[in-house]
PDB file of N, CA, C and O in Angstrom:
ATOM      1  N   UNK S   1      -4.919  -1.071   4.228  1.00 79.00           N
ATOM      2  CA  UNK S   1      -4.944  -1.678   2.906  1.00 79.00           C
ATOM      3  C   UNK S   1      -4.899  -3.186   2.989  1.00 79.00           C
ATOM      4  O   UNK S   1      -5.121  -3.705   4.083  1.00 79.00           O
ATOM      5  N   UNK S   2      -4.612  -3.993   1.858  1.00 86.00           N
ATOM      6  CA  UNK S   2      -4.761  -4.916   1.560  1.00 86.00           C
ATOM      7  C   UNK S   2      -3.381  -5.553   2.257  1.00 86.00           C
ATOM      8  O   UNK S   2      -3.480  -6.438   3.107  1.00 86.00           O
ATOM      9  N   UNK S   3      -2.447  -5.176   1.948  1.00 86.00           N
ATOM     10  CA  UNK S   3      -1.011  -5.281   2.751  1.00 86.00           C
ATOM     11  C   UNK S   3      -0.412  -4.800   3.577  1.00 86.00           C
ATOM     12  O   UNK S   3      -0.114  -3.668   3.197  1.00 86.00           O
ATOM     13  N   UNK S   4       0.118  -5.068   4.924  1.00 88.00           N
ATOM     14  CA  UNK S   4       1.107  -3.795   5.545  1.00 88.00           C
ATOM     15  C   UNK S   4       2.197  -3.889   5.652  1.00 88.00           C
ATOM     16  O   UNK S   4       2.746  -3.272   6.565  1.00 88.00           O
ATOM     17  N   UNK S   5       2.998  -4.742   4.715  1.00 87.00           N
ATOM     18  CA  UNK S   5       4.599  -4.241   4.306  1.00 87.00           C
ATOM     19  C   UNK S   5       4.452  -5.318   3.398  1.00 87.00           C
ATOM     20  O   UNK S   5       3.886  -6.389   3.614  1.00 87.00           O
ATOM     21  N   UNK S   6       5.309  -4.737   1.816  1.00 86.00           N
ATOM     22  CA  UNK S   6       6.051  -6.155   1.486  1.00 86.00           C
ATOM     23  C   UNK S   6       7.470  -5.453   1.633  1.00 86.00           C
ATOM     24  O   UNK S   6       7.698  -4.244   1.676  1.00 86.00           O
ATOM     25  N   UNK S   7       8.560  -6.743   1.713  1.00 83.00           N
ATOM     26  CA  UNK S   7       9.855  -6.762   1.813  1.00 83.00           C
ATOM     27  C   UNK S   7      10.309  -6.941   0.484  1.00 83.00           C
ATOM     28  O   UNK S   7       9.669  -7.384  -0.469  1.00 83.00           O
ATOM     29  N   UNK S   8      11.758  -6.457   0.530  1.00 77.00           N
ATOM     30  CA  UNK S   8      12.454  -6.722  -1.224  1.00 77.00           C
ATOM     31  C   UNK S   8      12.530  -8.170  -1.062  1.00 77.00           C
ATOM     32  O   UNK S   8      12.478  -8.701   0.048  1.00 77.00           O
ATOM     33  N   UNK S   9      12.644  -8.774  -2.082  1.00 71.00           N
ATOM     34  CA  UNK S   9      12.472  -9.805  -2.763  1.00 71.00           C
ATOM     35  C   UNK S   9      11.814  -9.923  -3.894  1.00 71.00           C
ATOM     36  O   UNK S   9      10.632  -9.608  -4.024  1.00 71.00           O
ATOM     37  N   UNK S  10      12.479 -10.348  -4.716  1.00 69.00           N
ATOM     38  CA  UNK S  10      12.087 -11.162  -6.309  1.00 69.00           C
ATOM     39  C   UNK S  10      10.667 -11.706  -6.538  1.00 69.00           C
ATOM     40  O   UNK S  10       9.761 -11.562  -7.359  1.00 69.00           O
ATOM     41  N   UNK S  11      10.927 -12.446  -5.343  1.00 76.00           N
ATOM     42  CA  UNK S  11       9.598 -12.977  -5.361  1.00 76.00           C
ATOM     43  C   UNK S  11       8.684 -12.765  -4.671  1.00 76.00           C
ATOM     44  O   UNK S  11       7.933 -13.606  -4.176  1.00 76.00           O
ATOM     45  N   UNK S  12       8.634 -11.352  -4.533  1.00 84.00           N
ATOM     46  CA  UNK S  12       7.140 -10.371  -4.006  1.00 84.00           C
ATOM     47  C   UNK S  12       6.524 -10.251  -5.359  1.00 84.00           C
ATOM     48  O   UNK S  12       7.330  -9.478  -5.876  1.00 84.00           O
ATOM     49  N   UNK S  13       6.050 -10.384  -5.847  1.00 89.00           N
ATOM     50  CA  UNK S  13       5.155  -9.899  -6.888  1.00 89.00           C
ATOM     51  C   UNK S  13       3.672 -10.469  -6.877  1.00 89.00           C
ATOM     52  O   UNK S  13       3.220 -11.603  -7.033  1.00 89.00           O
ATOM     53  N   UNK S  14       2.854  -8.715  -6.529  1.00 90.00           N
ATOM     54  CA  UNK S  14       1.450  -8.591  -6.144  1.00 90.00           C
ATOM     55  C   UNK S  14       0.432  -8.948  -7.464  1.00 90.00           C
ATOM     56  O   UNK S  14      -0.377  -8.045  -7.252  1.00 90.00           O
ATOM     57  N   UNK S  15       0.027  -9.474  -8.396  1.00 94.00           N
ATOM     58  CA  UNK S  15      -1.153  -8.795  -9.072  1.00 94.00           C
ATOM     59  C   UNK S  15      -2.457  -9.121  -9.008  1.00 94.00           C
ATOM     60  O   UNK S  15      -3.084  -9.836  -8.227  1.00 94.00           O
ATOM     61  N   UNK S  16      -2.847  -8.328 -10.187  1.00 96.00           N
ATOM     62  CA  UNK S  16      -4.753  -8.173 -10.546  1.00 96.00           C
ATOM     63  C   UNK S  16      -5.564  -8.260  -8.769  1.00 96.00           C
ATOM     64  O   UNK S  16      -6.402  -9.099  -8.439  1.00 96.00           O
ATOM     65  N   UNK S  17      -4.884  -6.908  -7.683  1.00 94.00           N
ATOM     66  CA  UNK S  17      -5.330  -7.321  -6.697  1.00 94.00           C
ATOM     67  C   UNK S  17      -6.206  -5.852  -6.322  1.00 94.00           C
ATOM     68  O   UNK S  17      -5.910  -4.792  -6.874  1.00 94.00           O
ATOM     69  N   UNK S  18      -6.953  -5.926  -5.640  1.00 94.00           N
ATOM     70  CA  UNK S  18      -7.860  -4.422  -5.479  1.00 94.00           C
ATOM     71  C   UNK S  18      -8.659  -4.310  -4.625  1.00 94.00           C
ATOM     72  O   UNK S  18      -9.484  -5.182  -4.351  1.00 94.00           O
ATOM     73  N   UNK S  19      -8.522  -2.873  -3.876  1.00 94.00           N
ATOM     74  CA  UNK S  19      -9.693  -2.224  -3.015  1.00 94.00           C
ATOM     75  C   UNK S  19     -10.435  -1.540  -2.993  1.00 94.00           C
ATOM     76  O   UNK S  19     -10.181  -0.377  -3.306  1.00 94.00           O
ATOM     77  N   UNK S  20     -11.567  -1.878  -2.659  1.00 95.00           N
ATOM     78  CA  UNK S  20     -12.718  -0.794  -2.776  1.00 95.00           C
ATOM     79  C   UNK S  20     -13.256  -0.604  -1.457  1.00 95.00           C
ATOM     80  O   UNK S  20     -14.057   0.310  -1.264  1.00 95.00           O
ATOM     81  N   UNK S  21     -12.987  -1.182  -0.760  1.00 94.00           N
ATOM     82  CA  UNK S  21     -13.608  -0.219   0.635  1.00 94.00           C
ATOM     83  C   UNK S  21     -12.908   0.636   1.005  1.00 94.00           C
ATOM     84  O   UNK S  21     -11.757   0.572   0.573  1.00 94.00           O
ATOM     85  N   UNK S  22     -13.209   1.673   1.840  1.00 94.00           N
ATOM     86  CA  UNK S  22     -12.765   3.001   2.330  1.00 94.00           C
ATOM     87  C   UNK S  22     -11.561   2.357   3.639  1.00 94.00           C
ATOM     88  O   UNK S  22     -11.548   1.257   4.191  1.00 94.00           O
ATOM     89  N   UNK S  23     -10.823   3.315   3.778  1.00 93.00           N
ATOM     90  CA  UNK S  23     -10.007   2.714   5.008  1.00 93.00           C
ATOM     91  C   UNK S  23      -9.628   4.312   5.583  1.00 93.00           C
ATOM     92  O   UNK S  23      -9.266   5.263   4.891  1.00 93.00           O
ATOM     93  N   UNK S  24      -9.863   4.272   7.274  1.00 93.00           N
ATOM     94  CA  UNK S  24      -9.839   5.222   7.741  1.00 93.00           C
ATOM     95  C   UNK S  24      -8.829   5.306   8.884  1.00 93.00           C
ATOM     96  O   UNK S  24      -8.811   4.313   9.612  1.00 93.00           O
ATOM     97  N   UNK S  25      -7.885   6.414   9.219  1.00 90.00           N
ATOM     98  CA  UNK S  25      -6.544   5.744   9.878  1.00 90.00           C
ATOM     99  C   UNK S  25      -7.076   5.978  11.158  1.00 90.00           C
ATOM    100  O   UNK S  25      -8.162   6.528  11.338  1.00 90.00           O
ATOM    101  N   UNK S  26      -6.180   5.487  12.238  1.00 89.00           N
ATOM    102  CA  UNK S  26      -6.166   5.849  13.533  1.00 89.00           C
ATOM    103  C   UNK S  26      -5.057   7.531  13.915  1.00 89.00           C
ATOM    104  O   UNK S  26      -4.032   7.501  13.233  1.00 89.00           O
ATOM    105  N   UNK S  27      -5.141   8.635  14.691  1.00 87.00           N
ATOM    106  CA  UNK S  27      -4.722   9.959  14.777  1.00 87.00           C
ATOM    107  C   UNK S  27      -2.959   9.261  14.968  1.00 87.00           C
ATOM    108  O   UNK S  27      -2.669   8.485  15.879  1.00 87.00           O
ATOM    109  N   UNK S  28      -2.127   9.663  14.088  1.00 89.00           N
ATOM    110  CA  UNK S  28      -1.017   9.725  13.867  1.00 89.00           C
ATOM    111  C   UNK S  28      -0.093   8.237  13.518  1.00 89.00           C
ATOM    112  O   UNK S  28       0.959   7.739  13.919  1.00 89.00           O
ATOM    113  N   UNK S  29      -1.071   7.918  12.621  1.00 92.00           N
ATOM    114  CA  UNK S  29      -0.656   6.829  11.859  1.00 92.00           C
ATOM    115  C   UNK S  29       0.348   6.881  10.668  1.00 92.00           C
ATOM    116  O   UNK S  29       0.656   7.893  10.039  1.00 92.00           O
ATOM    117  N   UNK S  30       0.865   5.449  10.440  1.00 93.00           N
ATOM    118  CA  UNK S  30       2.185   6.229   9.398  1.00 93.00           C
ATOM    119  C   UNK S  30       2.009   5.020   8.290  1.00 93.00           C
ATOM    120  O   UNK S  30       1.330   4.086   8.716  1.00 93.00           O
ATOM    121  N   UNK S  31       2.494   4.875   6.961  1.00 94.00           N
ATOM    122  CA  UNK S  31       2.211   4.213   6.290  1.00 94.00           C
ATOM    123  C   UNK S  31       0.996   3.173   6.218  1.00 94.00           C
ATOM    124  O   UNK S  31       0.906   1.995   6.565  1.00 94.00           O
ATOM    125  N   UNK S  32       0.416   3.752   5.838  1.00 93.00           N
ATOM    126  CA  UNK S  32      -0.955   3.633   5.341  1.00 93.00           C
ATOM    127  C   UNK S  32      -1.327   3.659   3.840  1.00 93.00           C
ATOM    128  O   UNK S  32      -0.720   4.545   3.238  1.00 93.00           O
ATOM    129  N   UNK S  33      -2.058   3.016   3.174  1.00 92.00           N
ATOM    130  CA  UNK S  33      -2.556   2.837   1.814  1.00 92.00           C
ATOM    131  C   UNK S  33      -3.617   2.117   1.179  1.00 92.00           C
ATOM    132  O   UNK S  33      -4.126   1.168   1.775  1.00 92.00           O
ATOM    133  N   UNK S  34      -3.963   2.412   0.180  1.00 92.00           N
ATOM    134  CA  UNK S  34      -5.622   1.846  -0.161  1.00 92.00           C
ATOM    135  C   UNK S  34      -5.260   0.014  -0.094  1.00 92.00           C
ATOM    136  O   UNK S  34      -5.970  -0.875   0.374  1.00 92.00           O
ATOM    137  N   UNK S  35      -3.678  -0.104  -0.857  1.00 93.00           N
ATOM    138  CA  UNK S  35      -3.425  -1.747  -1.347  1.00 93.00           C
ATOM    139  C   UNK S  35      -2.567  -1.872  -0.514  1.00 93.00           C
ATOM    140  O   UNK S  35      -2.853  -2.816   0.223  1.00 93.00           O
ATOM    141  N   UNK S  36      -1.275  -1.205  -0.138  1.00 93.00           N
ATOM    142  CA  UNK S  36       0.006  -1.246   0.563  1.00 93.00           C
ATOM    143  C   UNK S  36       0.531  -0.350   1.558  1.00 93.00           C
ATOM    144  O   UNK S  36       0.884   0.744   1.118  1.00 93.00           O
ATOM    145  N   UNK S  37       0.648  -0.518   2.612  1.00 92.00           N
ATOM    146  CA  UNK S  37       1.099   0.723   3.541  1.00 92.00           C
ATOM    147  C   UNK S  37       2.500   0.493   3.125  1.00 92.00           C
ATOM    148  O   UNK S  37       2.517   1.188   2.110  1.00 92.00           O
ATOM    149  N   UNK S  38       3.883  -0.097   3.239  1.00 93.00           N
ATOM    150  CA  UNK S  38       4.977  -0.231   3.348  1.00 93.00           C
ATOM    151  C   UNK S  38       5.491  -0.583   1.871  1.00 93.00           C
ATOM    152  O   UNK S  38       5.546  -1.800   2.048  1.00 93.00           O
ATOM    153  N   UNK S  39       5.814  -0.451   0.840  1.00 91.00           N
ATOM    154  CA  UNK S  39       6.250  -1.317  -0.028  1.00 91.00           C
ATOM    155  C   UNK S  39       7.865  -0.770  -0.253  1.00 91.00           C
ATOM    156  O   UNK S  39       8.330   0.149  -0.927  1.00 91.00           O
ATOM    157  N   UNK S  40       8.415  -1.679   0.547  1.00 90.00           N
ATOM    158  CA  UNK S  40      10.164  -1.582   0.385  1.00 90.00           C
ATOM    159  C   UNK S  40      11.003  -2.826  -0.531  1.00 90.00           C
ATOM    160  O   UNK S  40      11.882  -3.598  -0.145  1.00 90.00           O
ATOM    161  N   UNK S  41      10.551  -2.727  -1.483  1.00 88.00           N
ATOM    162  CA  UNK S  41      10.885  -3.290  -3.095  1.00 88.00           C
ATOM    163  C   UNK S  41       9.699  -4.413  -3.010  1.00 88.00           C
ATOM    164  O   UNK S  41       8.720  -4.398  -2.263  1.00 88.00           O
ATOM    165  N   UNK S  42      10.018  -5.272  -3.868  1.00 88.00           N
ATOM    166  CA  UNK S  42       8.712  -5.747  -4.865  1.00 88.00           C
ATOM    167  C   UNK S  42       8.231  -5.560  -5.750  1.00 88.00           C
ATOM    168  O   UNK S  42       9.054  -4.916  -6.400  1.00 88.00           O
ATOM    169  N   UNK S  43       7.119  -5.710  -6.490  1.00 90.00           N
ATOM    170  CA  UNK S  43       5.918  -5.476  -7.984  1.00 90.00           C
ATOM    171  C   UNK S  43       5.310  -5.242  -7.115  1.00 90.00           C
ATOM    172  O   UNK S  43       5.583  -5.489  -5.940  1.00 90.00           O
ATOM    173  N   UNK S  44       3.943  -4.481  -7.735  1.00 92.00           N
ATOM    174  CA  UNK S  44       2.647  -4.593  -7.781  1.00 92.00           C
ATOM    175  C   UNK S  44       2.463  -4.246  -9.382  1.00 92.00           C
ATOM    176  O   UNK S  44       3.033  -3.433 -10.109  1.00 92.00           O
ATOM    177  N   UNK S  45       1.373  -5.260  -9.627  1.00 94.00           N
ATOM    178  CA  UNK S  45       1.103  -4.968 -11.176  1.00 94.00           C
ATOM    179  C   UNK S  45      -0.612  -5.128 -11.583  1.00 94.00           C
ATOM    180  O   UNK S  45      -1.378  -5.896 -11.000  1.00 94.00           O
ATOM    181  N   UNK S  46      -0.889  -4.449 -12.422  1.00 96.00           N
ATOM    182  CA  UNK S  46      -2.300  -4.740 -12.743  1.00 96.00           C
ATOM    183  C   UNK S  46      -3.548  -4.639 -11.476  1.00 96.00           C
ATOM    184  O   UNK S  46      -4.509  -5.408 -11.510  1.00 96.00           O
ATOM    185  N   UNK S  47      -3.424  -3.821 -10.613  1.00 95.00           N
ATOM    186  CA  UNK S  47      -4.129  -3.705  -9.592  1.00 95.00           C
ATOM    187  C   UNK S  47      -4.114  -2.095  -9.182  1.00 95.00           C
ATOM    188  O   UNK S  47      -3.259  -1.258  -9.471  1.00 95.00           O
ATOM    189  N   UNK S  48      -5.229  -1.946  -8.480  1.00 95.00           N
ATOM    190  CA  UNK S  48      -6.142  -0.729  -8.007  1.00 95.00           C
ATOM    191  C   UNK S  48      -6.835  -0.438  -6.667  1.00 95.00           C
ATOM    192  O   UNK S  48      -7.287  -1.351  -5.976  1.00 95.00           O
ATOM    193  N   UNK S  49      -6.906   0.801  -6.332  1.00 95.00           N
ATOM    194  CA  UNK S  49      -7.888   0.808  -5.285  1.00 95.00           C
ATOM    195  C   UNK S  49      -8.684   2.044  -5.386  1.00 95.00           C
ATOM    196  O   UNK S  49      -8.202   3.128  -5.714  1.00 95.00           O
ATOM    197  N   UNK S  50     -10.097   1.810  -5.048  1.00 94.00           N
ATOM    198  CA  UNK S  50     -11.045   2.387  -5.711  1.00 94.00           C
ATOM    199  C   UNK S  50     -11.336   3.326  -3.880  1.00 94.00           C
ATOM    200  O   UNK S  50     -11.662   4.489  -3.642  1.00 94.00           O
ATOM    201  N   UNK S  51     -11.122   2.517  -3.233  1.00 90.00           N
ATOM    202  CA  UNK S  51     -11.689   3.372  -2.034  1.00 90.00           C
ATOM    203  C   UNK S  51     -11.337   4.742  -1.608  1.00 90.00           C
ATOM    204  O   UNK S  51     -10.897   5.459  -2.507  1.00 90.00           O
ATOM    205  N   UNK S  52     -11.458   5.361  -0.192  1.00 92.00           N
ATOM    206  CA  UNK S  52     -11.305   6.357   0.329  1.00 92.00           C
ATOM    207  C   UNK S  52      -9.911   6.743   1.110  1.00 92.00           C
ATOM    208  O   UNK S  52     -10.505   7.759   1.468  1.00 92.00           O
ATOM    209  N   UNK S  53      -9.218   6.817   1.430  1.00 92.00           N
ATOM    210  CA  UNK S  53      -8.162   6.822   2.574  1.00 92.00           C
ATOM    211  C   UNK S  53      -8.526   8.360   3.258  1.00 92.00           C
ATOM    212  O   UNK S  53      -8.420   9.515   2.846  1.00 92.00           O
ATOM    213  N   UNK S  54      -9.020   7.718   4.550  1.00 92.00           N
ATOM    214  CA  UNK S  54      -9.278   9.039   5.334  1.00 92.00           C
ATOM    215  C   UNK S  54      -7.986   9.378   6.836  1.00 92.00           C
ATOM    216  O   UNK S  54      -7.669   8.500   7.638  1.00 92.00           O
ATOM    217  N   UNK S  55      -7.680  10.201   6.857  1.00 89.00           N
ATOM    218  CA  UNK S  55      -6.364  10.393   7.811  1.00 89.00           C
ATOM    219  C   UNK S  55      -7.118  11.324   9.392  1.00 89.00           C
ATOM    220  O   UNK S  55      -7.503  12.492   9.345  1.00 89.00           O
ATOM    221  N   UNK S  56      -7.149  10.716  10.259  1.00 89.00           N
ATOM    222  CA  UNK S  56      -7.583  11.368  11.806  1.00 89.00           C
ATOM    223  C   UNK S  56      -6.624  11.626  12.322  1.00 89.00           C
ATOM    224  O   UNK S  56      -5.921  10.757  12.837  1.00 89.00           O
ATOM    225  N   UNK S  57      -6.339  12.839  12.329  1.00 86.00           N
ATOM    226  CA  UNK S  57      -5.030  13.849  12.610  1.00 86.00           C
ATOM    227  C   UNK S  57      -3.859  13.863  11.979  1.00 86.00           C
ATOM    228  O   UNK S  57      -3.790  13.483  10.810  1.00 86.00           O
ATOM    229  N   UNK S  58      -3.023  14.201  12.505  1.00 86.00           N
ATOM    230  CA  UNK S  58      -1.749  13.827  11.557  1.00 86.00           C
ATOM    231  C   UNK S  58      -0.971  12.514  11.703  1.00 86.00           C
ATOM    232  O   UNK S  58      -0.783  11.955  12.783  1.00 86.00           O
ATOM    233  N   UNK S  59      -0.467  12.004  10.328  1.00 87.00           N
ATOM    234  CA  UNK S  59      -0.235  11.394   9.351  1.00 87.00           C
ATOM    235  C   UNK S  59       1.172  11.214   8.674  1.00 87.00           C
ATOM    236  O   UNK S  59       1.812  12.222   8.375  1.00 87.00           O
ATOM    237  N   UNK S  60       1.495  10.402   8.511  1.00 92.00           N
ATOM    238  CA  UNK S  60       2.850  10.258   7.552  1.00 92.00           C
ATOM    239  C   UNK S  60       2.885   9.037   7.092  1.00 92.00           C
ATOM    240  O   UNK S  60       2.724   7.951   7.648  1.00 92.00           O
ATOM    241  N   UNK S  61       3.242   9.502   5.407  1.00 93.00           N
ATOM    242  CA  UNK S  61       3.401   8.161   4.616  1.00 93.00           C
ATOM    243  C   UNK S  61       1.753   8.011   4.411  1.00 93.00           C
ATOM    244  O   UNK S  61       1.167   7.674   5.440  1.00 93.00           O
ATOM    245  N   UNK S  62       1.323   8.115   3.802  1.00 91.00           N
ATOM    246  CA  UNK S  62      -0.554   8.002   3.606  1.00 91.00           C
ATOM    247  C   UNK S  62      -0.952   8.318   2.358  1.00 91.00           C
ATOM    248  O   UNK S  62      -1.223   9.490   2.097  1.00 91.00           O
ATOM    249  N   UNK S  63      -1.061   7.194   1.277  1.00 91.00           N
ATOM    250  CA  UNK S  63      -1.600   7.481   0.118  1.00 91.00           C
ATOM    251  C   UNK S  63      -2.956   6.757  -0.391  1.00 91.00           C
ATOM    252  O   UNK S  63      -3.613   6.094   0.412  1.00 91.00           O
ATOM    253  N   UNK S  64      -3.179   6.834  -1.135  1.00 91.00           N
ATOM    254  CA  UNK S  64      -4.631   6.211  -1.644  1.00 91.00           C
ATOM    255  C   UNK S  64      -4.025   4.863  -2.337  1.00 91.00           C
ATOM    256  O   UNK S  64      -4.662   3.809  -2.333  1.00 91.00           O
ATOM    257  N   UNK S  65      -3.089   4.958  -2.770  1.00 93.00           N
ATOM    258  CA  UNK S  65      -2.779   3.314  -3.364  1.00 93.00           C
ATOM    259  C   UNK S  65      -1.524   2.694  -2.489  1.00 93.00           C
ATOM    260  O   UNK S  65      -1.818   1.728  -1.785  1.00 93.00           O
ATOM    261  N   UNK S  66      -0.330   3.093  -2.464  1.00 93.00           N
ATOM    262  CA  UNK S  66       0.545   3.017  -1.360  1.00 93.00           C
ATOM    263  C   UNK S  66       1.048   4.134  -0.782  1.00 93.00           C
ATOM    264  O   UNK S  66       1.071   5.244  -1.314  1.00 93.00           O
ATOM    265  N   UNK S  67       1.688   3.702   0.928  1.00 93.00           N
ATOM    266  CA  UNK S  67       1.756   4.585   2.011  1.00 93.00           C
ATOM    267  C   UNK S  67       3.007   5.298   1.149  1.00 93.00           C
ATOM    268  O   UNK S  67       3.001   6.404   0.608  1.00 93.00           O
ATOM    269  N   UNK S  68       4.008   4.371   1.198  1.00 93.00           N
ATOM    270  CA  UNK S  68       5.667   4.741   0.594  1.00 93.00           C
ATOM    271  C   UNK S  68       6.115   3.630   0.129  1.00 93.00           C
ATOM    272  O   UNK S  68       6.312   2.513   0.606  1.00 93.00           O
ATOM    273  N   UNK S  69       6.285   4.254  -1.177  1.00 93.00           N
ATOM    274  CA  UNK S  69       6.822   3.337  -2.108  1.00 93.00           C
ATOM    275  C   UNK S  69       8.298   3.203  -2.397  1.00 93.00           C
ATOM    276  O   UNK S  69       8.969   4.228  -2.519  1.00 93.00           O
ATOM    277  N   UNK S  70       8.888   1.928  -2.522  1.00 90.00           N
ATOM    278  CA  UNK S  70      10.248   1.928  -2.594  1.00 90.00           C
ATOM    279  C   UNK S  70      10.256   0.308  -3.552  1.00 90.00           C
ATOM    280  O   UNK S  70      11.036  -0.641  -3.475  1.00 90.00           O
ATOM    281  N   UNK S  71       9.298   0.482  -4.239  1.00 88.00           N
ATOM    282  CA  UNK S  71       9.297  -1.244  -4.950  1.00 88.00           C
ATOM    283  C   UNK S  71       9.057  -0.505  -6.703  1.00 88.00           C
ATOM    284  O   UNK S  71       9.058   0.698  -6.967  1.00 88.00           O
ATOM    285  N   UNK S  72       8.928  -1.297  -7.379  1.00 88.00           N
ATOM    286  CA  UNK S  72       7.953  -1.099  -8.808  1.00 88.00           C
ATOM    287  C   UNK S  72       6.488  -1.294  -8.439  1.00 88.00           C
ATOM    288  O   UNK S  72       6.116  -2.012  -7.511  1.00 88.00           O
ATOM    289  N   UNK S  73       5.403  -0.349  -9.530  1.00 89.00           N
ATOM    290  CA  UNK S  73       4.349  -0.279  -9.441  1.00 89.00           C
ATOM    291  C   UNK S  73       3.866   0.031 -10.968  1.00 89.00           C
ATOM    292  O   UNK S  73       2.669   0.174 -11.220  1.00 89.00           O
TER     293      UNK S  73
END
């Protein structure tokens, strides 16, 4: 994705941000996401991802917009 971790803080806040290309993992990859693989607090606001998330073998934490979420969205 577009990010691969944000950290807590106040002043993480993502917007109007977006993906559209496809993203395809490597075999036993872990947080992974179309915008964010990691989000352990923060925003994301007003943003999207239009692409694919494809997973080559097994996987953990792997979503189409974020991997694992632990922020606001």
């Amino acid at each position: 994705g577009l990010f691969g971790q944000i950290e807590n803080n106040a002043l993480n806040i993502i917007t109007n941000v977006y993906n559209t290309g496809n993203i395809t993992t490597a075999a036993n990859s872990s947080y992974v996401g179309g915008v964010v693989g990691w989000m352990n607090g923060g925003t994301v606001r007003t943003s999207y991802s239009a692409g694919n998330v494809t997973i080559n073998g097994a996987g953990t934490n792997i979503g189409g917009f974020v991997g694992q979420n632990r922020g606001l969205i």
